mmCIF file of C-alpha atoms in Angstrom:
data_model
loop_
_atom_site.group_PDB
_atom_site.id
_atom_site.type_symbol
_atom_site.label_atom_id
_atom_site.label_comp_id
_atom_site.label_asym_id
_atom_site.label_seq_id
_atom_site.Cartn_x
_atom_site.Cartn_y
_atom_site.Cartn_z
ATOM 1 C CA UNK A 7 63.306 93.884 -5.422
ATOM 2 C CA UNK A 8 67.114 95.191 -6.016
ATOM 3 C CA UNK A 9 68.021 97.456 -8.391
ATOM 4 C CA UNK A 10 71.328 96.765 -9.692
ATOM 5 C CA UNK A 11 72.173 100.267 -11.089
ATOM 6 C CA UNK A 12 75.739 99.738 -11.873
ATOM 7 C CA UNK A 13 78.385 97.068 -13.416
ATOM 8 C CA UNK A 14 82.288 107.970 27.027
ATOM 9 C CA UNK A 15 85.404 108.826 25.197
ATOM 10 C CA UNK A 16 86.958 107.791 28.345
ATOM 11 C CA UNK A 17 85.604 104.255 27.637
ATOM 12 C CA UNK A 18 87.458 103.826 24.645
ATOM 13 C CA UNK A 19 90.650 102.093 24.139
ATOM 14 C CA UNK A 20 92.656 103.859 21.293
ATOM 15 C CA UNK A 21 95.170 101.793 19.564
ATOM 16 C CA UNK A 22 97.974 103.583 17.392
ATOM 17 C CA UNK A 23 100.235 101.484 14.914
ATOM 18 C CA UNK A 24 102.429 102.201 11.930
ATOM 19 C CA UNK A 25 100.896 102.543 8.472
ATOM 20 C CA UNK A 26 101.914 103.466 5.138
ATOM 21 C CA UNK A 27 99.601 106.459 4.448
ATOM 22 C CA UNK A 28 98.215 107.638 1.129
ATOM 23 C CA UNK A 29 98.183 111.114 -0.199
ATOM 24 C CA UNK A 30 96.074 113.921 -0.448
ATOM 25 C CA UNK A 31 94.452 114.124 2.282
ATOM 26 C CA UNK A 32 96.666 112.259 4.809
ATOM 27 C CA UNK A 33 94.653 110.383 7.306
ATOM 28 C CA UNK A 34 95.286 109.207 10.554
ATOM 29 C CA UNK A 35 94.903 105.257 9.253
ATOM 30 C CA UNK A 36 97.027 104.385 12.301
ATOM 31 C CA UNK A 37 94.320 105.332 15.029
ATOM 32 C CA UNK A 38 91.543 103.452 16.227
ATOM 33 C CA UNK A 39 89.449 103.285 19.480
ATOM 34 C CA UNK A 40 87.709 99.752 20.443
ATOM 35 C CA UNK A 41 84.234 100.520 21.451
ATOM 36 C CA UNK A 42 81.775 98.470 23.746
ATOM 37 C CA UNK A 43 80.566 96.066 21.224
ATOM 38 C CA UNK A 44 83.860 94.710 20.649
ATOM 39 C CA UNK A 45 84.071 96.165 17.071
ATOM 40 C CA UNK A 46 87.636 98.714 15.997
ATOM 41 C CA UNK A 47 86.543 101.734 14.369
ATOM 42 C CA UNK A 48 89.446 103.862 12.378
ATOM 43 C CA UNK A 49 89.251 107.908 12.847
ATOM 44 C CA UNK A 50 88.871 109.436 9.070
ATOM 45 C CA UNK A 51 89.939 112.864 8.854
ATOM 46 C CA UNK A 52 87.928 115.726 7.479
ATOM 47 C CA UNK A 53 88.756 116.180 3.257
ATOM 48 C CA UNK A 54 88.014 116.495 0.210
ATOM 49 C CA UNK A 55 87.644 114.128 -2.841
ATOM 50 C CA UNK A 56 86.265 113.996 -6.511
ATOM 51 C CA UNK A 57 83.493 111.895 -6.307
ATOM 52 C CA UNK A 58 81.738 109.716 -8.800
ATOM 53 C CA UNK A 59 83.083 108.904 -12.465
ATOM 54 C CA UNK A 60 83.804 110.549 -15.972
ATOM 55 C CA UNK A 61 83.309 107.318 -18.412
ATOM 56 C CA UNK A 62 80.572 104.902 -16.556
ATOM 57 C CA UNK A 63 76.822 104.303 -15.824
ATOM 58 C CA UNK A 64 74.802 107.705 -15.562
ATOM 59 C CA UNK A 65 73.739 107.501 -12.124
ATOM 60 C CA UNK A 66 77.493 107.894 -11.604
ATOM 61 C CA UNK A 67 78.201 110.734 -13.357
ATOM 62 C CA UNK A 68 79.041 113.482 -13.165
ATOM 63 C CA UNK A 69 82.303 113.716 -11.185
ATOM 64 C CA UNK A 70 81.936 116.142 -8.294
ATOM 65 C CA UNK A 71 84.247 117.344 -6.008
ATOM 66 C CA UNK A 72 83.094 116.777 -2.189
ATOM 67 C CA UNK A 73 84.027 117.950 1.279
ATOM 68 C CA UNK A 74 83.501 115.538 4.022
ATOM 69 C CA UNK A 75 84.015 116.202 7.755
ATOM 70 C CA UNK A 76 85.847 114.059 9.802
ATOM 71 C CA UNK A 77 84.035 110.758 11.400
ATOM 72 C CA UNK A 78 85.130 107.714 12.740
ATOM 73 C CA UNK A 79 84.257 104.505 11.087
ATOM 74 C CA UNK A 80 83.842 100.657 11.839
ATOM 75 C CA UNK A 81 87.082 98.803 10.515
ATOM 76 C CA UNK A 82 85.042 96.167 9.089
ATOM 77 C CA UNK A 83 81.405 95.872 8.391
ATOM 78 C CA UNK A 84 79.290 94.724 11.453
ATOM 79 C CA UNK A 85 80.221 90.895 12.212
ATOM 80 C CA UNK A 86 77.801 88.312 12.790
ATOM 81 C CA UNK A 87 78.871 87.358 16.577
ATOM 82 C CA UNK A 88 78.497 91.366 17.347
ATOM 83 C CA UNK A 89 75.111 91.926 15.599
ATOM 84 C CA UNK A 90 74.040 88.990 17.741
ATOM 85 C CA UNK A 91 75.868 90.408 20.886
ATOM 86 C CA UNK A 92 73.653 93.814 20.640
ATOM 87 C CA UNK A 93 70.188 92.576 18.879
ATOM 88 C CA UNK A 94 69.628 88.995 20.178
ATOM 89 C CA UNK A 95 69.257 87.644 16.386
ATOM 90 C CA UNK A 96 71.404 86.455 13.331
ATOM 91 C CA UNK A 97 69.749 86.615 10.169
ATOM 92 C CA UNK A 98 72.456 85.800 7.861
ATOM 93 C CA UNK A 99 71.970 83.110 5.253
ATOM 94 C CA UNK A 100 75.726 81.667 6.080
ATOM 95 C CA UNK A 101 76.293 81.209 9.712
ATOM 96 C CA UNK A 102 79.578 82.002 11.297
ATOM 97 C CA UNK A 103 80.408 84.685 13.629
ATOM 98 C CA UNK A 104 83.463 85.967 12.316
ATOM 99 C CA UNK A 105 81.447 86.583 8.669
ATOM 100 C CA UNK A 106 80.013 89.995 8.240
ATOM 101 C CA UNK A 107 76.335 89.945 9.034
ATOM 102 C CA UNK A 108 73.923 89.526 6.180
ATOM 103 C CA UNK A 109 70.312 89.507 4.714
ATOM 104 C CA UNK A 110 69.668 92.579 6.796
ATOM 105 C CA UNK A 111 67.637 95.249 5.484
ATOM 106 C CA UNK A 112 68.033 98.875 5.894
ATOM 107 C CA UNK A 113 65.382 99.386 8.438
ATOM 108 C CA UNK A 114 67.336 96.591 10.745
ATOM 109 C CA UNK A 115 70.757 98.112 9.973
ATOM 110 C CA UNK A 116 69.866 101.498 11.764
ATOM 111 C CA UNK A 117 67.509 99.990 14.676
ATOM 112 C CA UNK A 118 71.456 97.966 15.499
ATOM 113 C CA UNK A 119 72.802 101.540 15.121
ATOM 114 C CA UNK A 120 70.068 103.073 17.779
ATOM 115 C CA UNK A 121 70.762 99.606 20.017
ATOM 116 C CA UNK A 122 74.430 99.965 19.915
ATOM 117 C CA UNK A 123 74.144 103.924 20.884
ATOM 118 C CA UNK A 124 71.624 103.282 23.327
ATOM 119 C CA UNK A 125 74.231 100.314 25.274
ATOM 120 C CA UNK A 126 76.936 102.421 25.268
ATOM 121 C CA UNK A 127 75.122 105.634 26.837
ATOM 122 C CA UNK A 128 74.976 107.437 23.819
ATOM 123 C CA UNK A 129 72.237 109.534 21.617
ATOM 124 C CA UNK A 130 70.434 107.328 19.037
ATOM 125 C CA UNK A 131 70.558 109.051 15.911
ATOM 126 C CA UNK A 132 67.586 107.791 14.306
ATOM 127 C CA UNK A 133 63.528 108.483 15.320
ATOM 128 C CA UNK A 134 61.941 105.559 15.763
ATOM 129 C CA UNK A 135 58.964 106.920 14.491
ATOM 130 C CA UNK A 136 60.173 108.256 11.009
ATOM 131 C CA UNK A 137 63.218 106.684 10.809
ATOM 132 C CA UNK A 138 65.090 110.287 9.906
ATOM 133 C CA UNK A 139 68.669 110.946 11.031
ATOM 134 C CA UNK A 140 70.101 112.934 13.309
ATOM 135 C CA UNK A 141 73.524 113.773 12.358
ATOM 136 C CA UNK A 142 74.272 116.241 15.307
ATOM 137 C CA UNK A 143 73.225 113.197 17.653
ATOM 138 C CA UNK A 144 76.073 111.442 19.459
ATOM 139 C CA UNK A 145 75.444 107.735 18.308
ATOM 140 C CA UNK A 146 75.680 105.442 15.586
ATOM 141 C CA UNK A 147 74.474 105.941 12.251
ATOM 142 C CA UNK A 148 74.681 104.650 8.309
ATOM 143 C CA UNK A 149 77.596 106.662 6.844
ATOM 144 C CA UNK A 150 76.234 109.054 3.749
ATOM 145 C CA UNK A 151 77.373 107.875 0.537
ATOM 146 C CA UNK A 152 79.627 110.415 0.217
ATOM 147 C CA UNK A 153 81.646 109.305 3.423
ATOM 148 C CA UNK A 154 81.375 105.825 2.290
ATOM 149 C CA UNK A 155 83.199 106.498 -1.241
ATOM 150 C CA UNK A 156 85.836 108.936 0.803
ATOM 151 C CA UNK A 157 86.426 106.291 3.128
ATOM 152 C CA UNK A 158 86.786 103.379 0.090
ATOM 153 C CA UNK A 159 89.082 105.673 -1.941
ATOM 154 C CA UNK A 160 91.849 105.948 0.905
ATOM 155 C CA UNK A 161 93.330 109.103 -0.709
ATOM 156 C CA UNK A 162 93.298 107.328 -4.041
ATOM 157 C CA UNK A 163 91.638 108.422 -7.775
ATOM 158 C CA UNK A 164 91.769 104.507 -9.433
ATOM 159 C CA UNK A 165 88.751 102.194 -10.039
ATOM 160 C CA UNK A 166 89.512 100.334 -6.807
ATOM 161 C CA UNK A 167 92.141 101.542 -3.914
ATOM 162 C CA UNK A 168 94.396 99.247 -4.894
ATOM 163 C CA UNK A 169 94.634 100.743 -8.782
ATOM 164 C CA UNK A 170 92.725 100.119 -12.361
ATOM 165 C CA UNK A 171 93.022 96.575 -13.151
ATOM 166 C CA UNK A 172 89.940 94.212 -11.975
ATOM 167 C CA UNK A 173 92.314 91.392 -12.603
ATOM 168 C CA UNK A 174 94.134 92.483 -9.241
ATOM 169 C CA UNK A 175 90.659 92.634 -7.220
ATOM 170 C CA UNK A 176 91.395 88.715 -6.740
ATOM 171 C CA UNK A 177 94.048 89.492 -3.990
ATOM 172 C CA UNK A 178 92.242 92.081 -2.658
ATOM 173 C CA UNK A 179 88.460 91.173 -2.417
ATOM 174 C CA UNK A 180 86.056 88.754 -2.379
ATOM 175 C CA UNK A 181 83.796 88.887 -5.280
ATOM 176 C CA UNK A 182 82.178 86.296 -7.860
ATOM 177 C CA UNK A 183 85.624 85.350 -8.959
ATOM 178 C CA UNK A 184 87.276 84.216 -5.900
ATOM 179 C CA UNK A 185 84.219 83.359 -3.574
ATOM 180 C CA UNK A 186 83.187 80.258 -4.215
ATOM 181 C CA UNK A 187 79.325 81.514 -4.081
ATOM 182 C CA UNK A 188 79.312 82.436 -0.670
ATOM 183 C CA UNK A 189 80.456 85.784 1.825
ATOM 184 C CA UNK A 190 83.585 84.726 4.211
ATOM 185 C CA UNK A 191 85.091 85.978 7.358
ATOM 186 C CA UNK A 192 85.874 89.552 7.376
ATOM 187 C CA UNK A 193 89.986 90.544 7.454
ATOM 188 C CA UNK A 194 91.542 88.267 5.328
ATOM 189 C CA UNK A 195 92.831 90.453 2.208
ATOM 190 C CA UNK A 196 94.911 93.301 3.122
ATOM 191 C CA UNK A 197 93.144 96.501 4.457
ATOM 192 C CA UNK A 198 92.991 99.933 2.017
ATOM 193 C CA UNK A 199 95.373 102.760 2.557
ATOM 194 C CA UNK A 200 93.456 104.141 5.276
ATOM 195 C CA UNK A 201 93.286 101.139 7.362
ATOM 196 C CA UNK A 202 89.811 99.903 6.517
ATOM 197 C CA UNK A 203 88.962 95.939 6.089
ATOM 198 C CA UNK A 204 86.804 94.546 3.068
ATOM 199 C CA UNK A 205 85.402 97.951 1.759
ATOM 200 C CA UNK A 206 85.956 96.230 -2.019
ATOM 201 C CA UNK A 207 83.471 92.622 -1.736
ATOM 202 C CA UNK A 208 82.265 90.393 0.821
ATOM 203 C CA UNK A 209 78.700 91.878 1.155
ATOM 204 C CA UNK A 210 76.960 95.020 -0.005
ATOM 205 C CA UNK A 211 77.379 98.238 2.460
ATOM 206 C CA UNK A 212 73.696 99.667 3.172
ATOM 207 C CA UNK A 213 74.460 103.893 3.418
ATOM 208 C CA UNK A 214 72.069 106.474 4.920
ATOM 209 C CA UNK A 215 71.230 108.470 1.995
ATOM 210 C CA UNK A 216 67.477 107.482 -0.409
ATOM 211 C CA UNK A 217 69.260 106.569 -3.959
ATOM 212 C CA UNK A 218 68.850 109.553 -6.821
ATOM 213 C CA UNK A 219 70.054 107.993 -10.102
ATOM 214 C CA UNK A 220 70.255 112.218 -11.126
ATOM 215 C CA UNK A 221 70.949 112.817 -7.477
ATOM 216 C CA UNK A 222 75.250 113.676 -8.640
ATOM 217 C CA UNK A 223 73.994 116.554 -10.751
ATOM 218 C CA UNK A 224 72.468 118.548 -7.778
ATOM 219 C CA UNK A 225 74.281 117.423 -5.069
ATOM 220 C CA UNK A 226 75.667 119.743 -3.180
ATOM 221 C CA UNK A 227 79.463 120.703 -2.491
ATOM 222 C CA UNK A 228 79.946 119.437 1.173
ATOM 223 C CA UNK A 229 78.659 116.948 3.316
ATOM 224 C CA UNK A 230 75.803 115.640 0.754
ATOM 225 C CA UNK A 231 73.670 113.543 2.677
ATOM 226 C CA UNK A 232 71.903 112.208 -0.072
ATOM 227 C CA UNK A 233 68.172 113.291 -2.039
ATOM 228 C CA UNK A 234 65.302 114.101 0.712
ATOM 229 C CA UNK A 235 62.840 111.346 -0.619
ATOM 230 C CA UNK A 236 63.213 108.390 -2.511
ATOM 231 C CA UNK A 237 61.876 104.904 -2.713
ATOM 232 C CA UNK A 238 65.015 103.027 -2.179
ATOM 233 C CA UNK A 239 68.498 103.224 0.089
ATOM 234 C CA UNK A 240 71.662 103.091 -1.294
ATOM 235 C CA UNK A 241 74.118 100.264 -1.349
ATOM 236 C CA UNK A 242 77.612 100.600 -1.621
ATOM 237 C CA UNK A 243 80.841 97.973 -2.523
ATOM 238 C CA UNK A 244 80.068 95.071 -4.073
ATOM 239 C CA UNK A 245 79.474 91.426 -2.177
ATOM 240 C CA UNK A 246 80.846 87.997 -2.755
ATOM 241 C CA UNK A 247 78.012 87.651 -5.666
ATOM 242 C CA UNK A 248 79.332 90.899 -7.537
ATOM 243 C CA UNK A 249 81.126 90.817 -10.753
ATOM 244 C CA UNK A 250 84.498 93.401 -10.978
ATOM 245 C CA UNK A 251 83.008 96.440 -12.116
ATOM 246 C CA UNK A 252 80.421 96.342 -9.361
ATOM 247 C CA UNK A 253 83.044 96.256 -6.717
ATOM 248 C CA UNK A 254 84.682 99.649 -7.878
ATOM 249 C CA UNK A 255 84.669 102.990 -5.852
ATOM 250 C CA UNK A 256 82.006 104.139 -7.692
ATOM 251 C CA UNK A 257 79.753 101.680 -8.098
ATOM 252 C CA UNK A 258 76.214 102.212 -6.892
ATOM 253 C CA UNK A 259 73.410 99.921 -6.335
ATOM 254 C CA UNK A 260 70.019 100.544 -3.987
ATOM 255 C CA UNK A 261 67.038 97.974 -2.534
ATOM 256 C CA UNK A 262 64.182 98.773 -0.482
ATOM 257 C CA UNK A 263 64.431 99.542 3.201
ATOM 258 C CA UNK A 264 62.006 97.097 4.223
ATOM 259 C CA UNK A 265 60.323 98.243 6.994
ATOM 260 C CA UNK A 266 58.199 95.146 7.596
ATOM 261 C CA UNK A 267 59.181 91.568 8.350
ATOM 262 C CA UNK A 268 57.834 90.578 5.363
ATOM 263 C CA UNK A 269 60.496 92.482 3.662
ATOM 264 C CA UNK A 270 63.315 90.066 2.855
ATOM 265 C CA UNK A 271 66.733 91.087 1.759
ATOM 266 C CA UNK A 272 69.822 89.537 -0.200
ATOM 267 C CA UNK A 273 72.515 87.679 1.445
ATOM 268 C CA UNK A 274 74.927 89.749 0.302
ATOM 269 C CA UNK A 275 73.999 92.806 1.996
ATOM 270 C CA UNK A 276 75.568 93.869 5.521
ATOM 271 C CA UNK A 277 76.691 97.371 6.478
ATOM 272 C CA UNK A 278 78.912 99.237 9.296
ATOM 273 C CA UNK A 279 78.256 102.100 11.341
ATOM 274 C CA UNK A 280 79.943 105.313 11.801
ATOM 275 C CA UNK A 281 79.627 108.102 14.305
ATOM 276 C CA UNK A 282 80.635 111.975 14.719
ATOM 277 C CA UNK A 283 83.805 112.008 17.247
ATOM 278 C CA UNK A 284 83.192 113.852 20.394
ATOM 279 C CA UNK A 285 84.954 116.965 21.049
ATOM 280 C CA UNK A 286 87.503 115.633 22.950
ATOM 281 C CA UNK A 287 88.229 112.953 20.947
ATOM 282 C CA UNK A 288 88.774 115.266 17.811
ATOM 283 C CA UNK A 289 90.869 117.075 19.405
ATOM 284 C CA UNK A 290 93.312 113.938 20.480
ATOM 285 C CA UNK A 291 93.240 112.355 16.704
ATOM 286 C CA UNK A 292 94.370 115.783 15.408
ATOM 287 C CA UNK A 293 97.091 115.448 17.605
ATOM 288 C CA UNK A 294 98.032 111.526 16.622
ATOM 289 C CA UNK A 295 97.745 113.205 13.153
ATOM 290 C CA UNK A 296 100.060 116.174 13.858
ATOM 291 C CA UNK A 297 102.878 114.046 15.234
ATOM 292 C CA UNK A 298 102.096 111.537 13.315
ATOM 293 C CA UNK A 299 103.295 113.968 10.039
ATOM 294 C CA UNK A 300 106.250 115.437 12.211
#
């Protein structure tokens, strides 16, 4: 039952373009690289950020400054016609390819990730047998909840990307305001600062890490991956059924992973991958970023 805790490099194709960039750190929004499954995924720099919130639910607090490294990230979360493309299956509640993928569980979220490594020749980060993550492996994985927030905050300190007032989040997100009761096609409201589409809304975002509700007050100072045990995963975001302050950067919710097919899931939750850049391709997106600065 949910827990609503909160109101070959070769092979890729990268694609540059202009974008306005947000400050401290400076990303390289403007680079992508288009990988097998059809699906864009934006290169997010190595930084740091204050995580979490001063004045909001406990599991929130406290505020914690966190270093991330760099990883690349899918622009949008996984869409329907691609999880279909690499699994064979569509569970989502609200059919249409273009939608982010929903009512999948955790469990299914990283067997995609190990399927979508696996078809493009690369190491599957998770064991099959216990499910733990390899983040030195060369695949696809959940990002941490600490890349997640670093990647929704673009740079920015506000409630949402975009600033502090949840009466904006209607031009910027679908949520229980704006979306008629149902999840919708991924892309249409502008992306954040750092180039990424519906990070705010639309369905839930399943991360890697168990869910602490104390978790922030041990965590440690870079690259937290999250408690080593728990009962539940964490979910990250907001969906189409979320009120405002669920959708903010620091708004945390968790379910179970479901590791049986009895286990059912929302239909608001989906998810996206991420995976560690090769060397090679590290060292080309500091370039982009170098002269993209100059």
């Amino acid at each position: 039952m949910r827990v609503l805790t909160s109101l070959a490099f070769s092979g890729l194709l990268i694609v540059c373009g202009c974008r306005e960039q947000a400050a401290n750190p400076e990303p390289v929004a403007s680079t992508r690289v288009k990988t097998a499954c059809g699906l864009e995924m934006v290169f997010i720099p190595s930084g740091q950020f204050v995580m979490g919130v001063s004045e909001g639910p406990i599991d929130a607090k406290p505020t914690h400054p966190v270093k991330v490294d760099a990883f690349l990230m899918d622009q949008s979360p996984v869409i329907q016609e691609v999880y279909q493309r690499v699994t064979g299956k569509n569970p989502s509640r609200q059919k249409n390819p273009k939608n982010p993928v929903e009512q999948v569980n955790w469990s299914n979220a990283v067997k995609f990730c190990n399927l979508r490594s696996l078809q493009e020749g690369l190491a599957p980060c998770y064991d099959p047998q216990t499910w733990e993550c390899n983040f030195d492996a060369t695949g696809y994985r959940l990002p941490t909840e600490a890349e997640w927030e670093y990647a929704c905050r673009a740079g920015t300190t506000n409630a949402y990307y975009f600033g502090d007032q949840a009466g904006e989040l209607k031009s910027h997100a679908w949520f229980d305001g704006n979306s008629q009761s149902k999840p919708h096609p991924v892309g249409h409201w502008p992306p954040n600062p750092w180039g990424l589409l519906d990070m705010t809304g639309n369905v839930w975002e399943w991360c890697n890490d168990f869910y602490g509700a104390k978790y922030y007050r041990t965590s440690p100072g870079e690259n937290p991956r999250g408690p080593k045990e728990g009962e539940k995963r964490v979910l990250r975001g907001g969906a189409w059924s979320s009120q405002a302050e669920n959708c903010a950067v620091w708004a945390r919710n968790c379910d179970e992973a479901g590791f049986t097919d009895v286990c059912l899931t929302m239909d608001s939750d989906g998810f996206r991958c991420v995976r560690r850049p090769a060397p090679a391709e590290l060292a080309s997106f500091a370039g982009d970023h170098k002269a993209g600065n100059k």
